[in-house]
Amino acid sequence: MRKKCLDLSVELAGVRLKNPVVVASGTFGFGREYGQFFDLSELGGICCKGLTLHPREGNPPPRIAETPFGILNSVGLQNPGVDAFIEDELPFLRQHDVKVIANISGNTPEEYGVMCEKLSEAGVDMIEVNISCPNVKAGGLAYGTRPELAAEVTREAKQHATVPVMVKLSPNVTDITEIARAVADAGADALSLINTLRGMRIDVNTRRPILKVNTGGLSGPAVLPVAIHMVWEVASAVKLPILGMGGVSTGEDAAQLLLAGASAVAVGTALFADPCAPLKVRDGLAEIAARQGLSAVRELTGGIRPW
Amino acid sequence: MPIQQICTVVEMTQLDASTWWMVLEVGKMVEQHGLRGGQFLHIKCGDNQLLRRPISVAITGWDEPEDLATLIFEVRGEGTKWLSQRRVGDKLDVLGPLGNGFHVPEIEEDCVEIEERHYLLVGGGIGVPPLIMYGWSMPWPRTAVLGFRTKGKAFSSVVSRFQEACEKTYLCTDDGTLGRHGFVDGQVRELLEQDKSFTQILACGPKPMLKSVAKVAAEFGVPCQVSMEERMACGIGACLGCAIRMKDGSMKHVCKDGPVFNAEEVDWDA
Ligand SMILES: Cc1cc2nc3c(=O)[nH]c(=O)nc-3n(C[C@H](O)[C@H](O)[C@H](O)COP(=O)(O)OP(=O)(O)OC[C@H]3O[C@@H](n4cnc5c(N)ncnc54)[C@H](O)[C@@H]3O)c2cc1C
Ligand SMILES: Cc1cc2nc3c(=O)[nH]c(=O)nc-3n(C[C@H](O)[C@H](O)[C@H](O)COP(=O)(O)O)c2cc1C
Ligand code: FES
């Protein structure tokens, strides 16, 4: 169906993606598992599972609860640590023609800096800075909820990274544009949003929350309208390129995020229903662009005509 | 390596008000991908359930035009209810083969030669069917201990397969309406006390049952494999959703490292 002349490629902070579909951090591991279902080179990029400076075992189970058209997760950043990623996982990813985006979380701004240095040196294409995690020094308050904390982490990351830095925003804030501006002023090269929304489910018979740590992060189709709105708000507030995500499972979902202002989109939870969802999103998007007579998918970015 | 396969329902038999026997055409998943009992399929249950549902494989067979896999499942909630409403000819979107299945060198391809073994198969409720193939495919004596809530849950189409294949099959019910009155671990203890020849226990069932069987096995020093359950999202090892804690404090994943684990590895108090 794809028209020959349609250009699918996009740019995200100077990094050229062969198509605008990326997979979302934490839903795709380091690519090995879904790589059994399709060639990873078909993707625009891969946001890897969130890394920390040291290995982490994550939260106790249950970690997954289904919700209407969504899921709650409380995986809790289980990962092998940044060094093991560089040693064991990056070489595998590098065998594919796909942009590798490392996702990092730190307990302190200094940890972000150290990870950025190691990952830049190891040769990832971009670093996605997850600021939805608690700041140990600031009494466990999430970096992503305070402009000054978010800015501090961004500065630290930028100082130590030699590849573009994309800051991932949390939707669990009163005004996301305030954080976006702070991060932009601190030198971020791109923004990604949205991370998961805090949520909870309770088993009425046992009166226990389904998740062992009581609360979790909501993702999946249920959050798409929130994502579209926040991308639109942020795109209106700052000039940075945006990787939009949250509930994308079709080409039309992706097109909405692009129109709202995103330059590329990430697909996460939709993978669990269909391992090939990212490719279907890509093809659906191409079809929409072709149908509208565009010569490049990137022409959709920011094309919303608000009332 | 798992694949995504559109499977046709070729048989659908209701065993009781809430339990179904379903046979699927699974392409060449048995012949080419090695699907076997104790592994599971991750099944899309309609458009209203975002997540797939994991169901164990009870019986597999090479066949023409397509290989066959039998699933036996209980209706628990919306997903399994949707599954129970499928009819012969309906299509299902399936991922598989997933998980490891029990480790039994005798029925794995590259096995050369091993000394005689005596297997004890221990199943509880809906955990009984995934053991069926292990009753059939081994050259050594097998003994089965099968536990059910009540007589009506001990379906003859399932139980008879053990009775035909195993040296001995012991039945237990929680309410005493069939066989021994009580849980399977009491029967297992009695057998291990009487007979020192058991070399391996394979167990599948609810977690409390697995825990008590694991305890008895440890007491008698008999190696024991258990098939565990956890809530799943991806089913293939990517999302880290289905973690269970091991004794050494590490996390393993039911969908990829399991569902079968060595009982002594598992942290039963987690
Ligand atoms: C490896 C494995 C093999 C299984 N094999 C079988 C089988 O052969 N026969 C059978 O009847 N059942 C089996 N189950 C349990 C079966 O997957 C659940 O009963 C089913 O997912 C319930 O879905 P539902 O929509 O009907 O219920 P709901 O309660 O509405 O499910 C809601 C959510 O909880 C999850 N969930 C609920 N109960 C369980 C459970 N016990 N284990 C894991 N997740 C659960 C569901 O997957 C879903 O995400 C197996 C589970 C696992 C993990
Ligand atoms: C199981 C799971 C694990 C996740 N882990 C991470 C993570 O490690 N780091 C991160 O920045 N975001 C993580 N996320 C958030 C996703 O990257 C994404 O922002 C969110 O799920 C919204 O997109 P979706 O609805 O397409 O899944 C995770 C999401 C899920 C469902
Ligand atoms: S369900 Fe995703 S890792 Fe097991």
XYZ file of C-alpha atoms and ligand atoms in Angstrom:
665
model
C 0.000 0.000 0.000
C 2.902 2.305 0.781
C 3.466 4.812 -1.996
C 6.924 4.656 -3.462
C 7.620 8.339 -3.081
C 6.522 8.568 0.569
C 9.437 9.440 2.838
C 9.032 7.819 6.245
C 12.209 9.139 7.801
C 12.184 11.664 10.608
C 14.737 13.510 12.683
C 14.843 13.580 16.436
C 17.420 15.999 17.830
C 19.687 15.418 14.862
C 19.330 11.638 14.959
C 17.805 10.302 11.765
C 15.232 7.538 12.235
C 14.342 5.567 9.108
C 10.711 5.690 10.195
C 8.927 7.455 13.051
C 8.107 4.321 15.053
C 10.191 3.554 18.121
C 9.446 1.046 20.886
C 8.897 2.324 24.426
C 11.332 1.759 27.255
C 10.563 -1.188 29.523
C 8.173 -2.913 27.152
C 10.797 -4.274 24.774
C 13.647 -5.391 27.006
C 16.866 -5.086 24.985
C 15.228 -6.342 21.819
C 16.119 -10.029 21.933
C 12.622 -11.353 22.667
C 10.619 -9.382 20.115
C 13.494 -9.872 17.682
C 12.166 -13.433 17.393
C 8.986 -12.067 15.829
C 10.338 -9.458 13.416
C 13.614 -7.949 12.189
C 14.600 -5.168 14.593
C 15.936 -3.198 11.627
C 12.323 -2.527 10.664
C 12.012 -0.113 13.586
C 12.965 3.539 13.648
C 14.530 3.105 17.066
C 14.594 1.105 20.262
C 14.268 2.709 23.690
C 15.915 0.108 25.896
C 14.736 -1.052 29.297
C 15.483 1.574 31.957
C 19.042 1.287 33.272
C 20.469 2.214 36.647
C 24.106 2.545 37.666
C 23.948 -0.726 39.607
C 21.828 -3.834 38.931
C 18.336 -3.833 40.476
C 15.978 -6.729 41.251
C 12.837 -4.579 41.025
C 9.616 -4.894 43.001
C 7.999 -8.019 44.458
C 5.180 -9.647 42.436
C 2.405 -9.310 41.367
C 3.708 -6.578 39.098
C 0.965 -6.518 36.468
C -2.749 -5.737 36.754
C -5.073 -5.358 33.811
C -7.432 -2.369 33.705
C -10.074 -1.307 31.202
C -8.056 -0.895 27.981
C -4.841 -0.565 29.925
C -2.470 -2.148 32.380
C -0.848 -1.154 35.635
C 2.765 -2.169 36.132
C 5.091 -2.013 39.098
C 8.166 -3.693 37.637
C 10.315 -1.200 39.536
C 13.244 -0.732 37.182
C 14.561 -4.287 37.326
C 17.696 -4.197 35.170
C 21.227 -5.622 34.962
C 22.927 -2.228 35.416
C 24.563 0.034 32.865
C 27.871 -1.879 32.627
C 26.189 -5.218 31.907
C 24.049 -3.497 29.279
C 27.138 -2.153 27.515
C 28.901 -5.499 27.765
C 26.109 -7.977 27.011
C 23.252 -6.211 25.249
C 24.556 -3.312 23.187
C 26.662 -5.499 20.853
C 23.531 -7.498 19.987
C 21.500 -4.361 19.296
C 24.328 -2.995 17.179
C 23.991 -5.917 14.780
C 20.805 -4.269 13.538
C 20.263 -1.174 11.452
C 18.259 0.628 14.128
C 18.869 3.614 16.404
C 19.607 2.582 19.962
C 18.255 4.864 22.672
C 19.422 4.047 26.202
C 16.992 4.928 29.005
C 18.483 5.845 32.386
C 17.302 6.449 35.955
C 19.434 7.651 38.835
C 19.248 8.115 42.563
C 21.292 11.311 42.349
C 22.172 13.787 39.575
C 25.754 12.466 39.728
C 24.557 8.947 38.854
C 22.869 10.327 35.733
C 26.148 11.974 34.805
C 28.202 8.812 35.218
C 25.748 6.775 33.152
C 25.690 9.388 30.374
C 29.448 9.276 30.160
C 29.603 5.479 29.980
C 26.786 5.204 27.443
C 28.119 7.965 25.184
C 31.473 6.280 25.130
C 29.873 2.910 24.403
C 28.210 4.428 21.362
C 24.456 4.556 21.877
C 22.679 6.929 19.492
C 20.767 8.852 22.110
C 20.090 8.882 25.838
C 16.572 9.099 27.240
C 16.626 10.459 30.781
C 13.803 9.089 32.899
C 13.003 11.647 35.586
C 9.963 9.829 36.961
C 12.039 8.141 39.621
C 12.570 9.258 43.191
C 15.452 11.524 44.125
C 17.092 9.974 47.140
C 18.727 13.244 48.210
C 15.474 15.195 47.952
C 13.689 12.786 50.269
C 12.384 10.490 47.556
C 10.534 13.189 45.653
C 10.402 12.378 41.941
C 12.716 14.565 39.849
C 10.005 14.882 37.266
C 7.621 16.700 39.585
C 9.814 19.727 40.381
C 11.181 22.064 37.686
C 14.412 22.781 39.569
C 15.156 19.081 40.175
C 14.358 18.196 36.555
C 16.635 20.986 35.372
C 19.467 19.860 37.620
C 19.360 16.319 36.240
C 19.184 17.625 32.689
C 22.244 19.842 33.165
C 24.198 16.997 34.697
C 23.248 14.659 31.841
C 24.104 17.230 29.174
C 27.456 17.923 30.772
C 28.509 14.281 30.550
C 26.809 13.105 27.371
C 28.312 13.449 23.925
C 25.164 12.140 22.214
C 21.771 13.895 22.197
C 19.859 13.862 25.491
C 16.110 13.373 25.481
C 14.300 13.961 28.785
C 11.249 11.808 29.496
C 8.482 13.680 31.252
C 6.078 12.365 33.840
C 2.370 13.085 33.379
C 1.833 13.022 37.149
C 2.179 16.787 37.537
C -0.136 19.776 37.696
C 1.476 21.625 34.793
C 3.681 19.619 32.449
C 4.698 22.711 30.463
C 6.432 24.118 33.522
C 8.692 21.058 33.712
C 9.141 21.023 29.929
C 10.354 24.640 29.942
C 12.744 24.017 32.826
C 14.235 21.012 31.050
C 14.465 22.883 27.736
C 16.228 25.817 29.405
C 18.659 23.375 31.020
C 19.751 22.241 27.560
C 17.759 19.100 26.685
C 17.920 18.162 22.993
C 14.501 16.482 22.872
C 11.582 15.496 25.089
C 9.689 12.237 25.331
C 6.248 11.885 26.875
C 4.250 10.494 28.494
C 5.549 8.109 31.101
C 2.903 6.085 32.959
C 0.121 7.641 35.045
C -0.078 6.569 38.706
C -2.937 4.203 39.340
C -4.291 1.462 41.559
C -6.655 -1.529 41.585
C -8.126 -3.343 44.575
C -9.422 -6.924 44.881
C -12.757 -6.378 46.631
C -12.799 -9.866 48.162
C -9.406 -9.723 49.818
C -9.414 -5.897 50.069
C -5.826 -6.045 48.904
C -4.385 -4.005 46.055
C -3.624 -6.334 43.116
C -0.069 -5.002 42.883
C 2.233 -6.004 45.708
C 3.577 -2.464 46.088
C -0.020 -1.186 46.081
C 0.257 1.298 43.224
C 1.623 1.198 39.704
C 1.902 3.025 36.407
C -0.993 3.020 33.948
C -0.324 2.578 30.235
C -2.119 1.326 27.139
C -4.980 2.646 24.971
C -6.721 4.150 28.019
C -4.016 6.829 28.328
C -3.869 7.880 24.641
C -6.083 10.995 25.037
C -3.945 12.157 27.959
C -0.817 11.658 25.856
C -2.228 13.575 22.881
C -3.217 16.460 25.107
C 0.118 16.641 26.881
C 2.109 16.430 23.643
C -0.003 19.275 22.292
C 0.546 21.375 25.419
C 4.289 20.755 25.484
C 4.700 21.303 21.732
C 2.984 24.653 22.146
C 5.243 25.606 25.057
C 8.742 24.625 23.873
C 10.597 24.335 20.587
C 12.217 20.939 21.195
C 11.444 17.846 19.115
C 9.111 15.413 20.873
C 8.931 11.614 20.984
C 5.234 11.049 21.726
C 3.934 7.953 23.443
C 1.118 6.586 25.554
C -1.444 4.091 24.294
C -0.436 3.991 20.640
C -1.658 0.829 18.924
C -2.670 1.961 15.421
C -1.417 4.242 12.675
C -4.230 6.620 13.454
C -3.177 6.852 17.120
C 0.341 7.669 15.971
C -0.906 10.245 13.470
C -2.770 12.022 16.260
C 0.423 12.336 18.319
C 2.326 13.637 15.290
C -0.396 16.181 14.513
C -0.311 17.265 18.158
C 3.369 18.070 17.710
C 5.450 14.894 18.053
C 8.253 14.162 15.591
C 8.183 10.413 16.270
C 6.115 8.008 18.359
C 6.855 5.096 20.670
C 4.762 1.957 20.951
C 4.776 0.097 24.274
C 1.869 -1.730 25.851
C 0.342 -2.515 22.435
C 3.190 -5.026 21.962
C 1.698 -7.253 24.650
C -1.473 -7.710 22.613
C 0.376 -8.023 19.305
C 4.150 -8.472 19.008
C 4.060 -6.900 15.551
C 2.104 -3.815 16.662
C 4.970 -1.372 15.930
C 5.141 -2.495 12.296
C 1.380 -2.199 11.947
C 1.545 1.304 13.414
C 4.259 2.196 10.899
C 2.299 0.824 7.956
C -0.945 2.413 9.150
C 0.785 5.747 9.476
C 2.248 5.446 5.983
C -1.179 4.676 4.623
C -2.702 7.753 6.239
C 0.098 9.961 4.936
C -0.249 8.475 1.454
C -4.004 8.880 1.499
C -3.569 12.541 2.398
C -1.182 12.988 -0.499
C 1.864 13.823 1.623
C 5.357 13.209 0.363
C 6.829 12.744 3.836
C 5.322 11.490 7.084
C 7.103 14.275 8.967
C 4.742 16.763 7.320
C 2.162 15.578 9.846
C 4.165 16.918 12.798
C 2.380 19.854 14.405
C -0.242 19.866 11.675
C -3.174 20.070 14.078
C -5.803 22.687 13.217
C -7.156 23.585 16.644
C -10.525 25.301 16.898
C 11.683 -20.042 19.128
C 8.116 -18.782 19.585
C 5.928 -17.737 16.685
C 2.611 -15.973 16.264
C 0.114 -18.390 14.785
C -3.543 -18.121 13.850
C -4.993 -21.375 15.185
C -8.285 -23.041 14.321
C -10.406 -24.640 17.032
C -11.034 -28.237 15.942
C -12.613 -29.619 19.088
C -14.464 -28.005 21.970
C -15.804 -30.221 24.743
C -17.380 -29.033 27.950
C -16.195 -31.141 30.892
C -18.376 -29.462 33.508
C -20.038 -26.117 34.175
C -16.734 -24.241 34.158
C -14.135 -26.496 32.516
C -13.365 -26.914 28.813
C -11.306 -29.241 26.661
C -10.118 -27.396 23.570
C -8.086 -28.764 20.686
C -6.306 -26.329 18.370
C -4.624 -26.694 15.021
C -1.280 -25.058 15.710
C 0.419 -25.118 12.304
C 3.750 -26.894 12.582
C 4.331 -25.704 16.133
C 4.850 -29.243 17.431
C 7.003 -30.621 14.639
C 9.080 -27.522 13.865
C 9.040 -25.580 17.105
C 8.997 -28.449 19.570
C 5.792 -27.549 21.424
C 5.278 -30.025 24.268
C 3.203 -30.592 27.378
C 3.985 -28.262 30.268
C 4.793 -25.341 27.975
C 2.117 -22.721 27.444
C 0.379 -20.763 24.722
C -0.357 -17.044 25.125
C -3.806 -16.503 23.679
C -5.563 -13.311 22.617
C -9.052 -13.529 24.121
C -11.068 -11.086 22.035
C -10.734 -7.350 21.557
C -11.897 -6.376 25.029
C -9.003 -8.037 26.862
C -5.812 -6.129 26.227
C -3.552 -8.842 27.620
C -3.258 -12.351 26.320
C -4.047 -15.266 28.653
C -1.487 -18.006 29.343
C -2.871 -21.566 29.100
C -0.751 -24.695 29.499
C -0.494 -27.323 26.843
C -1.818 -30.712 27.987
C -1.373 -32.888 24.910
C 0.427 -32.326 21.608
C 0.635 -34.341 18.434
C 2.121 -34.187 14.963
C -0.723 -34.284 12.551
C -1.866 -33.469 9.022
C -2.656 -30.921 7.777
C -1.605 -29.232 11.020
C -0.206 -30.272 14.387
C -2.635 -30.391 17.299
C -2.508 -29.081 20.847
C -5.014 -29.789 23.596
C -5.715 -27.187 26.267
C -7.839 -27.768 29.346
C -8.977 -24.615 31.074
C -11.306 -23.306 33.701
C -13.436 -20.182 33.339
C -12.124 -17.661 35.884
C -12.947 -14.236 34.473
C -13.713 -12.421 31.243
C -10.789 -13.790 29.234
C -11.377 -17.464 29.893
C -15.136 -16.886 29.525
C -14.545 -15.535 26.021
C -12.334 -18.541 25.305
C -15.077 -20.924 26.476
C -17.467 -19.377 23.960
C -15.321 -20.357 20.973
C -16.692 -23.042 18.699
C -15.201 -25.493 16.222
C -13.918 -23.551 13.214
C -13.223 -20.323 15.138
C -9.738 -18.824 14.871
C -7.444 -17.785 17.737
C -4.380 -15.538 17.724
C -1.740 -17.520 19.630
C 1.901 -17.052 20.655
C 3.885 -20.204 21.289
C 5.646 -22.382 22.179
C 6.395 -20.461 25.372
C 8.120 -21.468 28.593
C 10.275 -24.485 29.304
C 8.098 -27.407 30.391
C 9.417 -30.028 32.810
C 13.024 -31.020 32.356
C 12.969 -34.720 31.573
C 16.096 -35.839 29.706
C 14.410 -39.024 28.484
C 12.036 -37.140 26.214
C 14.431 -34.443 25.123
C 16.065 -35.092 21.817
C 19.748 -35.149 22.588
C 19.484 -37.648 25.420
C 21.948 -40.501 25.039
C 21.795 -42.832 27.972
C 20.652 -42.491 31.545
C 20.160 -44.747 34.487
C 16.706 -45.953 35.420
C 14.448 -43.425 37.086
C 11.148 -43.474 38.861
C 8.984 -40.413 38.394
C 6.262 -39.204 40.704
C 3.757 -36.953 38.940
C 1.777 -34.763 41.336
C -1.108 -32.673 39.999
C -3.774 -30.559 41.636
C -7.013 -29.384 39.971
C -6.439 -27.555 36.705
C -2.728 -28.333 37.218
C -3.319 -32.002 36.394
C -3.624 -31.767 32.561
C -0.120 -30.331 31.890
C 1.294 -33.587 33.327
C -0.561 -35.913 30.926
C 2.260 -36.121 28.390
C 4.794 -36.922 31.103
C 2.750 -39.957 32.036
C 2.974 -41.245 28.490
C 6.315 -40.456 27.037
C 8.815 -41.952 29.469
C 10.482 -45.336 29.422
C 10.566 -45.612 33.236
C 7.925 -46.465 35.813
C 5.691 -43.540 36.689
C 3.389 -43.058 39.617
C 0.722 -40.333 39.670
C -0.925 -38.564 42.581
C -3.841 -36.441 41.432
C -5.825 -34.136 43.709
C -9.211 -32.580 43.066
C -11.617 -30.440 45.057
C -14.372 -33.002 44.678
C -15.293 -36.111 42.688
C -17.040 -34.139 39.937
C -13.783 -32.348 39.136
C -11.860 -35.594 38.490
C -12.797 -35.810 34.808
C -12.461 -39.369 33.537
C -11.114 -38.136 30.180
C -8.151 -36.711 32.106
C -7.744 -39.246 34.934
C -7.970 -42.285 32.656
C -4.909 -41.104 30.740
C -2.841 -41.421 33.876
C -4.441 -44.729 34.823
C -3.557 -46.139 31.400
C 0.012 -44.851 31.328
C 1.245 -44.989 34.914
C 2.094 -47.963 37.105
C -0.151 -46.594 39.794
C -2.491 -43.626 40.016
C -3.619 -42.346 43.418
C -6.590 -40.023 43.622
C -7.294 -37.566 46.427
C -10.197 -35.187 46.978
C -10.459 -32.308 49.408
C -13.959 -33.432 50.442
C -13.359 -37.198 50.410
C -15.912 -37.942 47.675
C -13.306 -39.877 45.682
C -10.088 -41.646 46.668
C -8.150 -40.483 49.660
C -9.720 -37.734 51.762
C -7.241 -34.847 51.927
C -4.548 -32.991 50.039
C -1.992 -34.590 47.747
C 0.979 -33.890 50.007
C -0.283 -36.457 52.541
C -0.338 -39.115 49.824
C 3.056 -38.021 48.526
C 4.526 -38.317 52.018
C 3.141 -41.832 52.426
C 4.583 -42.923 49.078
C 8.008 -41.483 49.779
C 8.056 -43.189 53.160
C 7.222 -46.572 51.657
C 9.232 -46.451 48.473
C 12.764 -45.094 48.254
C 13.037 -45.564 44.498
C 11.553 -42.229 43.420
C 14.163 -40.138 41.652
C 12.151 -37.084 40.638
C 8.851 -35.347 41.406
C 7.074 -33.285 38.750
C 4.342 -31.091 40.265
C 1.739 -28.723 38.852
C -1.117 -27.067 40.709
C -2.024 -24.190 42.993
C 0.862 -22.522 44.831
C -0.068 -23.762 48.350
C -0.056 -27.329 47.010
C 3.303 -26.849 45.307
C 4.725 -25.399 48.478
C 3.664 -28.372 50.592
C 4.802 -30.911 47.997
C 8.151 -29.112 47.771
C 8.470 -29.369 51.528
C 7.835 -33.115 51.590
C 10.210 -33.637 48.659
C 12.951 -31.710 50.458
C 12.440 -33.760 53.621
C 12.995 -36.982 51.694
C 15.734 -35.522 49.530
C 13.884 -36.178 46.268
C 14.468 -33.564 43.539
C 11.226 -31.786 42.687
C 10.210 -29.611 39.735
C 7.239 -27.272 40.113
C 5.203 -25.388 37.500
C 4.511 -21.859 38.759
C 1.983 -19.176 37.789
C 2.239 -15.402 37.786
C 0.351 -12.589 36.105
C 1.809 -11.972 32.673
C 1.915 -9.228 30.107
C 4.273 -10.002 27.185
C 4.652 -13.747 27.877
C 8.087 -13.841 26.189
C 10.526 -12.330 28.698
C 10.579 -8.702 27.568
C 8.505 -6.784 30.131
C 9.747 -8.417 33.365
C 6.149 -8.463 34.599
C 5.928 -12.108 35.665
C 8.772 -12.127 38.204
C 8.985 -14.568 41.080
C 11.560 -14.435 43.832
C 14.202 -17.131 44.195
C 15.756 -18.268 47.466
C 18.973 -16.396 46.664
C 17.000 -13.135 46.417
C 17.200 -12.898 42.637
C 14.163 -12.611 40.382
C 13.278 -15.096 37.666
C 10.502 -14.859 35.129
C 7.741 -17.424 34.856
C 7.230 -16.935 31.124
C 10.860 -17.340 30.091
C 12.842 -19.046 32.866
C 9.774 -21.119 33.807
C 6.985 -21.925 34.273
C 8.875 -24.967 35.619
C 11.496 -24.362 38.321
C 13.461 -26.561 40.680
C 11.496 -26.426 43.925
C 14.570 -25.778 46.041
C 15.374 -22.618 44.026
C 12.017 -20.983 44.778
C 11.516 -18.655 47.745
C 8.290 -20.187 49.096
C 7.859 -17.503 51.728
C 7.902 -14.578 49.289
C 2.007 -20.476 32.814
C 0.527 -20.517 33.117
C -0.212 -21.596 32.678
C -1.580 -21.665 32.930
N -2.268 -22.747 32.487
C -3.597 -22.832 32.708
C -4.347 -23.960 32.244
O -3.809 -24.874 31.619
N -5.672 -24.002 32.483
C -6.298 -22.982 33.167
O -7.511 -23.063 33.356
N -5.633 -21.913 33.623
C -4.290 -21.803 33.409
N -3.601 -20.698 33.872
C -4.332 -19.645 34.567
C -4.993 -18.730 33.552
O -4.012 -18.053 32.799
C -5.896 -17.691 34.265
O -6.954 -18.360 34.872
C -6.450 -16.685 33.259
O -5.431 -15.834 32.820
C -7.558 -15.862 33.875
O -7.992 -14.910 32.943
P -9.471 -14.351 33.001
O -9.570 -13.187 32.093
O -10.454 -15.418 32.783
O -9.599 -13.923 34.527
P -9.343 -12.522 35.222
O -9.279 -12.802 36.657
O -10.356 -11.538 34.745
O -7.925 -12.099 34.740
C -7.463 -10.823 34.972
C -5.961 -10.815 34.848
O -5.369 -11.611 35.842
C -4.559 -12.602 35.286
N -4.721 -13.843 36.077
C -5.810 -14.229 36.721
N -5.592 -15.415 37.337
C -4.316 -15.770 37.061
C -3.507 -16.876 37.415
N -3.926 -17.867 38.165
N -2.242 -16.915 36.929
C -1.787 -15.921 36.179
N -2.509 -14.833 35.840
C -3.761 -14.766 36.257
C -5.040 -12.751 33.854
O -4.088 -13.253 32.962
C -5.434 -11.341 33.538
O -4.324 -10.569 33.159
C -2.232 -20.611 33.651
C -1.492 -19.520 34.088
C -0.128 -19.449 33.832
C 0.660 -18.285 34.318
C 5.972 -2.967 31.854
C 6.427 -1.553 31.619
C 7.719 -1.161 31.994
C 8.153 0.142 31.790
N 9.432 0.487 32.145
C 9.897 1.748 31.882
C 11.252 2.103 32.145
O 12.065 1.275 32.599
N 11.655 3.383 31.893
C 10.808 4.313 31.356
O 11.208 5.455 31.125
N 9.508 3.996 31.064
C 9.038 2.739 31.316
N 7.725 2.417 31.001
C 6.840 3.440 30.399
C 6.766 3.298 28.879
O 8.026 3.483 28.276
C 5.762 4.301 28.276
O 6.151 5.610 28.600
C 4.344 4.104 28.771
O 4.074 2.740 28.977
C 3.288 4.683 27.838
O 3.297 4.061 26.562
P 2.348 2.808 26.149
O 0.956 3.140 26.584
O 2.499 2.673 24.666
O 2.882 1.633 26.880
C 7.271 1.101 31.206
C 5.986 0.707 30.829
C 5.552 -0.598 31.012
C 4.164 -0.988 30.591
S 5.259 -11.704 31.039
Fe 6.679 -10.255 30.258
S 8.509 -11.052 31.117
Fe 7.111 -12.609 31.597
